[in-house]
Coordinates of C-alpha atoms and ligand atoms in Angstrom, one line a residue:
X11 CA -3.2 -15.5 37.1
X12 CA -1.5 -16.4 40.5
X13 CA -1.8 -14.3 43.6
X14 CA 1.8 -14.0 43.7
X15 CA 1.3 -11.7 40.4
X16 CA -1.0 -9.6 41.9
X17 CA 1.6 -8.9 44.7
X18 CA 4.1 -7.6 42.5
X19 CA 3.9 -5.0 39.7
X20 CA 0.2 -6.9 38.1
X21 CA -1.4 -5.3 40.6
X22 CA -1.3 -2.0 39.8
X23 CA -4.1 -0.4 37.7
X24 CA -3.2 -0.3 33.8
X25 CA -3.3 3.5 34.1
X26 CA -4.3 5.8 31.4
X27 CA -0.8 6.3 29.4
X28 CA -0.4 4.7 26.3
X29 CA 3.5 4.8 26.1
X30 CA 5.2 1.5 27.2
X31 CA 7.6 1.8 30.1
X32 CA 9.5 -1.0 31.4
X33 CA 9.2 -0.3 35.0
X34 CA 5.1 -0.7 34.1
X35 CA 4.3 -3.1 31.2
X36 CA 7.5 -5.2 31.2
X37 CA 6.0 -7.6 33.5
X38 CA 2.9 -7.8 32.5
X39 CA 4.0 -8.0 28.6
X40 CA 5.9 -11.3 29.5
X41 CA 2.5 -12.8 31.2
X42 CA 1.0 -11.8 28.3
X43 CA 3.4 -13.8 26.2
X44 CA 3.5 -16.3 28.3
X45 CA -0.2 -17.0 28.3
X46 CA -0.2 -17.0 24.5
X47 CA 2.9 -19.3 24.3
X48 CA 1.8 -21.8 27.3
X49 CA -2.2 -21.8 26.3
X50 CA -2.9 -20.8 22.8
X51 CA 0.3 -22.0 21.0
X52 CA 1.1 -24.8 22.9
X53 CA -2.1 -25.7 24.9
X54 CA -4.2 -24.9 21.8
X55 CA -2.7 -27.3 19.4
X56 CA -1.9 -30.6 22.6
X57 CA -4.5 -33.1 21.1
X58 CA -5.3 -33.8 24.6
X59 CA -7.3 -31.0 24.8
X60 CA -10.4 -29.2 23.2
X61 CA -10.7 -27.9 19.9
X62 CA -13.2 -25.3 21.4
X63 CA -14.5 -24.7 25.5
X64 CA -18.3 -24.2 24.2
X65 CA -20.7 -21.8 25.5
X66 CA -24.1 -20.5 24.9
X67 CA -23.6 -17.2 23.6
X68 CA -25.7 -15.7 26.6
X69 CA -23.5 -17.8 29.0
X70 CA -20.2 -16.5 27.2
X71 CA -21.2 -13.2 27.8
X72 CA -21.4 -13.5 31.5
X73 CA -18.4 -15.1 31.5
X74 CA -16.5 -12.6 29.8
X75 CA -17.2 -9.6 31.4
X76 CA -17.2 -7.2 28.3
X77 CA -18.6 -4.3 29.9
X78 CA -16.0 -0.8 29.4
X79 CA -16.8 0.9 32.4
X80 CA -15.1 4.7 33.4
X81 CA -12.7 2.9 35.9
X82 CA -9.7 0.9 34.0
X83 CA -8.7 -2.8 36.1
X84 CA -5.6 -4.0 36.7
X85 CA -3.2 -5.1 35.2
X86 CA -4.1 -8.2 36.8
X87 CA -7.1 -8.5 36.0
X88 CA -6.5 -7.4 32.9
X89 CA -4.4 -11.1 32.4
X90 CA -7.8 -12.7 33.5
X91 CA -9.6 -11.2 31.0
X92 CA -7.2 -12.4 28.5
X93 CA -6.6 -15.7 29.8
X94 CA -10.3 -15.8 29.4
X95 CA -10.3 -15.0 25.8
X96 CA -7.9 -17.9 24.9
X97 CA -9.8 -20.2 27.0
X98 CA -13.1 -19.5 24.7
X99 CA -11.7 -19.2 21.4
X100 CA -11.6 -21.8 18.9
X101 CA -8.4 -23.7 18.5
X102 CA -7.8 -23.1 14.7
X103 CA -4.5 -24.3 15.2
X104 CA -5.0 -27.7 16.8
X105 CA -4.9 -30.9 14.2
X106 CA -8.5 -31.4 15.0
X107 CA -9.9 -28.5 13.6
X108 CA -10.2 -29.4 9.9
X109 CA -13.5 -26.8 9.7
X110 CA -12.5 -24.2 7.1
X111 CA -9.7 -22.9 4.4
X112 CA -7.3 -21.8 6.7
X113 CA -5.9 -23.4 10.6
X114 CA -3.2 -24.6 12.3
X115 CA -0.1 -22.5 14.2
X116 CA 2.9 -21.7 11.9
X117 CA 5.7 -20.8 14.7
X118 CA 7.7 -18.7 12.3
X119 CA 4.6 -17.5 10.9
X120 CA 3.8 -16.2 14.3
X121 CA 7.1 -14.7 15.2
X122 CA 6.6 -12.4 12.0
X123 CA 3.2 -11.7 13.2
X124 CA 4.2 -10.9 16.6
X125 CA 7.3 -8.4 15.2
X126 CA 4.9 -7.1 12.8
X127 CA 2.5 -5.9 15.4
X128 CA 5.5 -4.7 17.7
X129 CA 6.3 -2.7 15.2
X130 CA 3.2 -1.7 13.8
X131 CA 3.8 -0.6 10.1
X132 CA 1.8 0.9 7.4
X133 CA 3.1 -0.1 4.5
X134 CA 2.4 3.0 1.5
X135 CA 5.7 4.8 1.7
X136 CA 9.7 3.4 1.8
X137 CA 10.0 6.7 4.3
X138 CA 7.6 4.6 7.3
X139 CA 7.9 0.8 6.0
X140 CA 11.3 0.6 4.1
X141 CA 11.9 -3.0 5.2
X142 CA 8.4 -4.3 4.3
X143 CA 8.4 -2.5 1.1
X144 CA 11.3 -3.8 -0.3
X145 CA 9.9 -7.6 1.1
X146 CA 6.9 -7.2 -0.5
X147 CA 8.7 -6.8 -3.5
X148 CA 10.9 -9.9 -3.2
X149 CA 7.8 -12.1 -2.0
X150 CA 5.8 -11.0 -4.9
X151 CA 8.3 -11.9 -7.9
X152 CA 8.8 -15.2 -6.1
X153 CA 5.5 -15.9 -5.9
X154 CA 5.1 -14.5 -9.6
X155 CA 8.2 -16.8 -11.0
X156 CA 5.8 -19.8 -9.6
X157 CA 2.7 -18.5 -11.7
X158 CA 5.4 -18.6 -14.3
X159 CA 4.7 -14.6 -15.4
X160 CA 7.6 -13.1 -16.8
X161 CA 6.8 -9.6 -16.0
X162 CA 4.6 -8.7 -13.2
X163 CA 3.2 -6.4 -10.4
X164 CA 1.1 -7.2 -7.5
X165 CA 0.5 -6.4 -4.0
X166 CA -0.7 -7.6 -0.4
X167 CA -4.9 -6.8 0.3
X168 CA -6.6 -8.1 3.0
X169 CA -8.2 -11.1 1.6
X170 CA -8.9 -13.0 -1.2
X171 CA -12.7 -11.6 -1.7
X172 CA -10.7 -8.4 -2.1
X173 CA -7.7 -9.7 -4.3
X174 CA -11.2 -10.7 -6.7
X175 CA -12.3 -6.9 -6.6
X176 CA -9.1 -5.9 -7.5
X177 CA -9.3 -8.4 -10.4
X178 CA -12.2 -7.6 -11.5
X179 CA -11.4 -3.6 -11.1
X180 CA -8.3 -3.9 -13.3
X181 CA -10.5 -5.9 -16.4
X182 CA -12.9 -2.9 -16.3
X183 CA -10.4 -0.4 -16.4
X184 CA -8.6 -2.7 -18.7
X185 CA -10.8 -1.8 -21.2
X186 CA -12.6 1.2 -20.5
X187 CA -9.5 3.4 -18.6
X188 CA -12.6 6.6 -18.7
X189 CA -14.3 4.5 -15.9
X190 CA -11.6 6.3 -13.5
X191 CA -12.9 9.8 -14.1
X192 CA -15.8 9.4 -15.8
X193 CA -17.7 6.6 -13.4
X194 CA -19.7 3.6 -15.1
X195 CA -22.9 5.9 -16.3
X196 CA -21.6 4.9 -20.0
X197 CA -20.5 2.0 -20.0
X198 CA -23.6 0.3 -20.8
X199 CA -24.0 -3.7 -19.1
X200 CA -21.0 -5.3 -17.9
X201 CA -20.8 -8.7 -17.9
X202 CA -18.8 -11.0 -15.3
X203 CA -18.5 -15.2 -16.0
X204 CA -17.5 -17.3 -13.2
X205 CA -19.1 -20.8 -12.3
X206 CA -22.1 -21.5 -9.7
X207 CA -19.2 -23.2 -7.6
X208 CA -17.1 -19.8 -7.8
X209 CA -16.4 -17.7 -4.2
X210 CA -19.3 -15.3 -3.6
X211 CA -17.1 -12.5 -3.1
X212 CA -17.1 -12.3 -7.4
X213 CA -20.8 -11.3 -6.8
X214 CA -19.9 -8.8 -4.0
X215 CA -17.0 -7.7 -5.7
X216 CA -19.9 -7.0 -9.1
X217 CA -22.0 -5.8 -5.9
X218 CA -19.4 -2.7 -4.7
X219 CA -18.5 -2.0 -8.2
X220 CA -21.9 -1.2 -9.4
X221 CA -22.3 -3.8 -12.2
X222 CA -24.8 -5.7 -9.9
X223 CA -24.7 -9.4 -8.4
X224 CA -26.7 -10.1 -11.9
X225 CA -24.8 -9.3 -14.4
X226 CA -22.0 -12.0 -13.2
X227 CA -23.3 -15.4 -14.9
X228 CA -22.7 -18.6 -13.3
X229 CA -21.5 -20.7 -15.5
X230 CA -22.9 -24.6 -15.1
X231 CA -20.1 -27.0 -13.9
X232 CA -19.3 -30.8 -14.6
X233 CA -19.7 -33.5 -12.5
X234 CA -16.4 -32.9 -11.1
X235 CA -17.5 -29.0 -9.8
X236 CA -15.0 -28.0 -12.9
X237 CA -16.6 -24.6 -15.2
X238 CA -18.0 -26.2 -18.2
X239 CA -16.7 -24.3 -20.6
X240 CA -18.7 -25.6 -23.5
X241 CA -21.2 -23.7 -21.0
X242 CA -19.1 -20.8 -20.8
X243 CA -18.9 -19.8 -24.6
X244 CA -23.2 -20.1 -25.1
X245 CA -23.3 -17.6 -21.8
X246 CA -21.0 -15.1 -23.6
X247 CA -22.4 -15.2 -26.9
X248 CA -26.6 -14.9 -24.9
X249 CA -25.1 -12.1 -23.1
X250 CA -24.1 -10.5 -26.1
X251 CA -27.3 -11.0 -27.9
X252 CA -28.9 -9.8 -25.4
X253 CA -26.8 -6.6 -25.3
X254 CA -24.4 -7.0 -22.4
X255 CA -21.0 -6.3 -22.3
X256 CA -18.8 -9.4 -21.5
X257 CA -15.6 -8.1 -20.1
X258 CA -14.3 -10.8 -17.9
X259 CA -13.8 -14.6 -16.5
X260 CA -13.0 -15.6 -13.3
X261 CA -11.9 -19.5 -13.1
X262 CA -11.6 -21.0 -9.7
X263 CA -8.7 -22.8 -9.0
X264 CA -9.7 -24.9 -6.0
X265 CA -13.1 -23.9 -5.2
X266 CA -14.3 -23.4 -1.5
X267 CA -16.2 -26.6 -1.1
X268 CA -15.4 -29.2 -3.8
X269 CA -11.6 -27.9 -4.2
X270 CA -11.7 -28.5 -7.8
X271 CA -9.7 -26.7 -10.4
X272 CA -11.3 -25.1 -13.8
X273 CA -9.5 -25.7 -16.6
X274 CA -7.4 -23.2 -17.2
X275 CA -5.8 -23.6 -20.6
X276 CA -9.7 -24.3 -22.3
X277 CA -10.9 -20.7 -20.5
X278 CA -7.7 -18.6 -21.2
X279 CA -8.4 -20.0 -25.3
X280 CA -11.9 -18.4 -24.9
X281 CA -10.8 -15.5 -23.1
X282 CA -8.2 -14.8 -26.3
X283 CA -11.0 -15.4 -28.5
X284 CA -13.6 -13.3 -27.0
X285 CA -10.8 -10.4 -25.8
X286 CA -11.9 -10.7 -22.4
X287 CA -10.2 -10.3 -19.2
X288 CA -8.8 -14.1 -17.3
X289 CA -8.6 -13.5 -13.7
X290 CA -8.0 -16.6 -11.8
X291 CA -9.1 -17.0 -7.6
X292 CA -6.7 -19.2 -6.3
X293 CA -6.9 -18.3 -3.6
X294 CA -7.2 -21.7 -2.1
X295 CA -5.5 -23.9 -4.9
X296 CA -3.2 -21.6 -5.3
X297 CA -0.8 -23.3 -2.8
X298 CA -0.4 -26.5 -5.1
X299 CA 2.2 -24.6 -7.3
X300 CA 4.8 -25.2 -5.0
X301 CA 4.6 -28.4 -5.4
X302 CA 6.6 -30.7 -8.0
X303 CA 4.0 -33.0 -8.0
X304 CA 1.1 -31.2 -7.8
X305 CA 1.2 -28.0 -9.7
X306 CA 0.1 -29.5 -12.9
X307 CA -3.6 -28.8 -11.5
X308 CA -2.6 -25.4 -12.2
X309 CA -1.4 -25.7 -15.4
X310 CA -1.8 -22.4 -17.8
X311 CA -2.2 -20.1 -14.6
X312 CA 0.4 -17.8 -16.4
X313 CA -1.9 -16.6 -18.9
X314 CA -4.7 -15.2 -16.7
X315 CA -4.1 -11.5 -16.6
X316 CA -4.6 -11.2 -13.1
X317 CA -4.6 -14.2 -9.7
X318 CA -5.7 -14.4 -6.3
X319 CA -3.5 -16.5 -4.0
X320 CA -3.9 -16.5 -0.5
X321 CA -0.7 -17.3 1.7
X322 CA -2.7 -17.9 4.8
X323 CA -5.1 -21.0 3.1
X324 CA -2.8 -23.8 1.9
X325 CA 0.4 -22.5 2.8
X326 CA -0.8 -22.1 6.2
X327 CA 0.6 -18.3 6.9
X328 CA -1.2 -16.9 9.8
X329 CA -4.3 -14.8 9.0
X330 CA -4.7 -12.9 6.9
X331 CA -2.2 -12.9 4.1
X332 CA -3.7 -12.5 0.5
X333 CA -1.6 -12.0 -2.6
X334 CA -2.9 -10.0 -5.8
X335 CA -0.8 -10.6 -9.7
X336 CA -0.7 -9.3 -12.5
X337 CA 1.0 -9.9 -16.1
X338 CA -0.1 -6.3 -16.7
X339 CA 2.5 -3.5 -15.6
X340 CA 1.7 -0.5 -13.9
X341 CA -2.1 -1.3 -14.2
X342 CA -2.5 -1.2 -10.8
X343 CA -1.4 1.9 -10.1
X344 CA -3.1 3.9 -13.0
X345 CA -6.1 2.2 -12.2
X346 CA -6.3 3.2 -8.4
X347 CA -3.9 6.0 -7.7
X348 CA -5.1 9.3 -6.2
X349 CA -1.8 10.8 -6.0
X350 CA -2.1 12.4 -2.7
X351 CA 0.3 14.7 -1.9
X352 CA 0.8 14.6 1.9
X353 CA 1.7 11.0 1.1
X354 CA 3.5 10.8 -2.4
X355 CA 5.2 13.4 -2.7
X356 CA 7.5 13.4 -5.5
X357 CA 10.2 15.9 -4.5
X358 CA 11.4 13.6 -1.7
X359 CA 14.8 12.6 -1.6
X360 CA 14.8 9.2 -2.5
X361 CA 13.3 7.3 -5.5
X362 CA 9.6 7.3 -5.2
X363 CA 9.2 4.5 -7.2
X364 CA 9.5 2.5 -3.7
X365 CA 6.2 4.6 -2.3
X366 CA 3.8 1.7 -3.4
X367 CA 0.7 2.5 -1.9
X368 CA -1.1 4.3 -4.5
X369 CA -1.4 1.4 -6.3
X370 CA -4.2 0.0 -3.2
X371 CA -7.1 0.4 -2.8
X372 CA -6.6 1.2 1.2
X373 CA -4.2 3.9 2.9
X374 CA -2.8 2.8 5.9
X375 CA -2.0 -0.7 5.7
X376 CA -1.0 -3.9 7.4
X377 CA 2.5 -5.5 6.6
X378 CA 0.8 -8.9 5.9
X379 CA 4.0 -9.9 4.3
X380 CA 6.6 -10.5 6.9
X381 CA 4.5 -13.4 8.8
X382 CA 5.1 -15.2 5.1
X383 CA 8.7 -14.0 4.4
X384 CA 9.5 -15.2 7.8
X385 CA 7.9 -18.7 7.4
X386 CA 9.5 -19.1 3.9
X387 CA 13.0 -18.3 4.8
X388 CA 12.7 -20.5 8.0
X389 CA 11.8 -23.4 6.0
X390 CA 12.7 -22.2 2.4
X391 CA 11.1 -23.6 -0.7
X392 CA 11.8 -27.2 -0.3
X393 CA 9.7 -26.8 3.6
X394 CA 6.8 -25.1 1.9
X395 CA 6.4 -27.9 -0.8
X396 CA 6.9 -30.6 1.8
X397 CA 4.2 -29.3 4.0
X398 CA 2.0 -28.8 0.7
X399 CA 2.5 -33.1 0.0
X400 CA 1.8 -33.6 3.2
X401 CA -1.3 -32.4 2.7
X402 CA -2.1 -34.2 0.0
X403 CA -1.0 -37.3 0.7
X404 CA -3.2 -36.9 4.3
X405 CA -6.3 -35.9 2.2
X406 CA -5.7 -39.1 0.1
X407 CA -5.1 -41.4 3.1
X408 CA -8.1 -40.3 4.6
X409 CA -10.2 -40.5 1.1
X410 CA -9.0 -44.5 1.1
X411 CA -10.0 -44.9 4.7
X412 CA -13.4 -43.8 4.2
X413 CA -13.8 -45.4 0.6
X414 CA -13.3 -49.1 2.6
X415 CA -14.8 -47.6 6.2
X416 CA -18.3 -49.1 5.9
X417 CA -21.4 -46.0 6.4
X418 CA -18.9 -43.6 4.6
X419 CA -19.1 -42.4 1.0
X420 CA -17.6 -40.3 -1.2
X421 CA -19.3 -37.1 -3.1
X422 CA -16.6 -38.0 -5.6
X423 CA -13.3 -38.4 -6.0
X424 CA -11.0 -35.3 -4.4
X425 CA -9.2 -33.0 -6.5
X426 CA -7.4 -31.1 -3.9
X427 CA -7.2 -31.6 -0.3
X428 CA -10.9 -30.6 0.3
X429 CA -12.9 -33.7 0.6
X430 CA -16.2 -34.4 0.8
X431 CA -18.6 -37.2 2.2
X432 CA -21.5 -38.3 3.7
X433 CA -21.6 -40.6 7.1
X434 CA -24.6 -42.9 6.8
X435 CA -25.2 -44.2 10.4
X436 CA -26.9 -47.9 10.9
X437 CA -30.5 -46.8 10.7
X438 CA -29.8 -45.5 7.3
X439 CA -28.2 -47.9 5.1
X440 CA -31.1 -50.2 4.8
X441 CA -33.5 -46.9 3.5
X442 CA -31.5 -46.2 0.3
X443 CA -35.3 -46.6 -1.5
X444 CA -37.2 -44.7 1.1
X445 CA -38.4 -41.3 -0.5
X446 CA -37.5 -39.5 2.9
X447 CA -33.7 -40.9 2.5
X448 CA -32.4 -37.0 1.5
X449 CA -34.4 -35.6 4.0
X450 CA -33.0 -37.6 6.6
X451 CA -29.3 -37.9 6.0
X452 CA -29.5 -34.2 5.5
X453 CA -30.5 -34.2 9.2
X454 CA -27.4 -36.3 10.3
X455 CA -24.3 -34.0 9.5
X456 CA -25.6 -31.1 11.3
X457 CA -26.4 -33.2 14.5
X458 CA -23.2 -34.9 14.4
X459 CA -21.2 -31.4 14.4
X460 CA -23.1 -30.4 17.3
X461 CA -22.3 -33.1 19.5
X462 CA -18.3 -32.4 18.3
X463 CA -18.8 -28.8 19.3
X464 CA -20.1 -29.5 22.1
X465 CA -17.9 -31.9 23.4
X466 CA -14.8 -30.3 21.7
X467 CA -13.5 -33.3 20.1
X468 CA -13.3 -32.0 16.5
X469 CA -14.5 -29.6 14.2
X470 CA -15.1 -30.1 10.9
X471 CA -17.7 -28.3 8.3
X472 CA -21.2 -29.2 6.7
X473 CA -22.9 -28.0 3.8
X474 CA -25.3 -28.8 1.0
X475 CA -24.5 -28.2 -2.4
X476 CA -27.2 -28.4 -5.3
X477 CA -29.3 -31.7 -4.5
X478 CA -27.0 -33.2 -2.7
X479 CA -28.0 -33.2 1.1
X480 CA -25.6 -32.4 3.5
X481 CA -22.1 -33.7 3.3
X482 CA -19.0 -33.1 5.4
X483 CA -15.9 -31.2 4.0
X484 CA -12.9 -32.4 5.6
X485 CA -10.2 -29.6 4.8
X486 CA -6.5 -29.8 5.3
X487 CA -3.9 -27.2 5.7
X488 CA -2.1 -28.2 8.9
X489 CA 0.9 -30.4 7.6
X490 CA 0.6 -31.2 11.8
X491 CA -2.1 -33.4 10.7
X492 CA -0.7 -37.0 10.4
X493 CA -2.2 -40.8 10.1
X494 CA -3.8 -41.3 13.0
X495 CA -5.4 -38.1 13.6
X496 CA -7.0 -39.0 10.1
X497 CA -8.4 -42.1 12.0
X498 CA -8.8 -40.2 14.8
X499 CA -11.3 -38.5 12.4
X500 CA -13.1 -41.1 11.0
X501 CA -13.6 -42.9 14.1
X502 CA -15.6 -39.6 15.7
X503 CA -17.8 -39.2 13.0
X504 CA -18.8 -42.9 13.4
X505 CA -18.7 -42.1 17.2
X506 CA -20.5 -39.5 17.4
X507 CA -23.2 -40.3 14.9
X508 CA -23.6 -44.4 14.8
X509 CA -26.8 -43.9 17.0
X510 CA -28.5 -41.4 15.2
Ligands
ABU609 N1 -12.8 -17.7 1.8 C1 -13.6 -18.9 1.9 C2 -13.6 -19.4 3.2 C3 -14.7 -20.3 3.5 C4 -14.4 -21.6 4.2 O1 -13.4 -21.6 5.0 O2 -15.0 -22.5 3.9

């Protein structure tokens, strides 16, 4: 910050009093905004700068200056510190980072962030977050009437790994309600199903739940990354000879690194058959069912008993924002509540019916909800599904640039916006035969993303996945993202790797 701020009120130490008073914090509250609006909104997302400033993790921390010492700084310095933290923190909303399941910078999105933390909610009680209870609500049976349930409950959690647990949580109690008071002693070997492709957090979720990461079965997939479900029905019946318990199946919808969508009408038939529990993580695919024209991938997603969609993936809602559904009324609350009194009382003088947080897992709790509400009644429906085709239609522009782009190919053919490829550089093409070819492309992706980290100019995400050596995942949920920056991306990864 300028010296003319440290003249005026900057200067001053930050003082130990926690209550905001405008002859203190005003100025240095505007800075503060300033700095976010000029440098991380604005600055972070011009394609004429960096994606990320790197530095050596030893280096950063010099740079930093984390130490908490007895004295506070100023208010002053304070700004430098911050200014500091923007400056070395990824971009995720500039176009070029394309590197995981969620990026860019919503501006409405972050205008309900912003009030949200101003205000600072907990959303359990209509007494403390009236507003935000009553917008959860809304958000929910919106989002519900898209699934196409026609009754439903649900809630906000932080995060899709946890909207799984609380999937997975309501098919146990589903079917063995004793669990609650009684623990899972009796309940001999439960038996989870999801595919090898599936989010890890079903294991964790199996993990914290005390079934163990082994009794969830991977189910094989096609060639597509889709659950086989042919597969599906021989692990059910094994796990019953063998004296498990099958009690559930979780179908991806959009999985992390292909993006493709198990079939949904095939599992829920086995499901019915078997009596077991459909919850569906779509968490990442989820965002397709505002779209006309794409939410035929989701076809059938009203009869899993419970779903995982995550706002802040595909629909782009600043972090984090993960819904929770259910067909099954009242569940939720029966299966978690603890009725405390000092919370949910249920004298009080208005209808406690609106005190929803017995029905979560946590006590105090974010209001995730108005970032989403806020981008949703900026742009309504019709905005959201736009920005939704724009990301497909980006993700299949670039998919035909690199299908003609000589040195790129295709894992196979894209599903949702996820897709995935390999860059062959020169020195490669000609040693299709050579019995070191795996061993070296897999070499070439992770060399190429650290010269693009390195130099800022993009990032985008690697992985392996079965035999397959490393590939890229290009990823899109910035509907910023427009034709050239999909060139822009191509031409990089040549750039960047054509000597390698
Ligand atoms: N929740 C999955 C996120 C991982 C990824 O961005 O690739």
């Amino acid at each position: 910050m300028s010296n003319e701020n440290e003249s005026n009120s900057l200067g001053r130490m930050c003082g130990w009093e926690s209550g905001p008073d405008p002859s203190l914090h005003s100025h240095f509250l505007s800075q503060c905004l300033q700095l976010l609006i000029e440098k991380a909104v604005f600055g972070g997302t011009d394609r004429s700068t960096k994606v990320v400033d790197w530095v050596d993790p030893e280096d950063l921390k010099e740079k930093l200056d984390l130490a908490l010492e007895d004295k506070g700084v100023t208010q002053a310095d304070l700004l430098r510190r911050l200014n500091d933290v923007v400056k070395y923190s990824v971009k995720t909303g500039h176009p070029y980072f394309i590197n995981q399941l969620f990026s860019s910078i919503d501006v409405y999105g972050l205008a309900g962030q912003w009030v949200t933390d101003a205000l600072n909610p907990s959303v359990y009680t209509y007494e403390v977050a009236p507003v935000f209870t009553l917008m959860e609500i809304e958000v929910l049976k919106v989002m519900a009437k898209f699934v196409g349930y026609d009754q439903h409950d649900g809630l906000f959690s932080p995060g899709g790994s946890m909207s799984n647990m609380y999937g997975m949580l309501l098919a146990r109690y589903y079917r063995f309600p004793q669990v609650k008071k009684r623990g899972v002693s009796g309940l001999g070997r439960l038996v989870a199903f999801s595919s090898i492709d599936a989010h890890y957090s079903i294991a964790k979720a199996a993990m914290t739940m005390g079934l163990g990461a082994d009794n969830v079965v991977l189910v094989n997939v096609d060639d597509e990354g889709r659950m086989d479900v042919n597969h599906l029905k021989k692990c059910i019946a094994k796990s019953r000879q063998e004296g498990g318990i099958p009690f559930m199946v979780s179908a991806t919808e959009g999985t992390t690194v292909l993006g493709a969508y198990d079939p949904i009408m095939a599992i829920a038939d086995v499901c019915q058959a078997e009596g077991l529990w459909l919850h569906c993580d779509a968490a990442w695919g989820g965002g397709a069912l505002i779209s006309n024209k794409h939410k035929h991938k989701l076809t059938g997603i009203h009869r899993a008993d419970s779903i995982t969609w995550n706002p802040h993936k595909m629909l782009a809602s600043p972090q984090q924002c993960s819904v929770f559904l259910t067909k099954h009324t009242g569940l939720l609350k029966d299966c978690n509540s603890a009725s405390a009194s000092y919370l949910f009382q249920k004298d009080k003088f208005y209808d406690t019916v609106y005190d929803t947080g017995d029905k979560h897992l946590q006590c105090g709790r974010r209001a995730d909800v108005l970032k989403f509400w806020t981008m949703w009644k900026a742009k309504g429906t019709e905005g959201l599904e736009k920005h939704i085709d724009q990301l497909f239609d980006m993700a299949h522009l670039f998919t035909e640039t690199i299908r003609k782009r000589e040195g790129f190919r295709l894992l196979m053919e894209p599903q949702c916006t996820n897709v995935c490829f390999w860059y062959e550089p020169p020195s490669l093409r000609s040693e299709r035969s050579n019995p070191k070819y795996n061993m070296l492309l897999n070499a070439v992706a992770p060399k190429i993303k650290e010269r693009m980290v390195k130099s800022g100019s993009m990032m985008v995400t690697y992985q392996p996945l079965r035999s397959n050596p490393n590939f890229f995942r290009l990823v899109l949920q910035n509907s910023a993202v427009n034709k050239d920056d999909i060139k822009y991306f191509v031409d990089q990864i040549e750039e960047l790797g054509k000597d390698l």
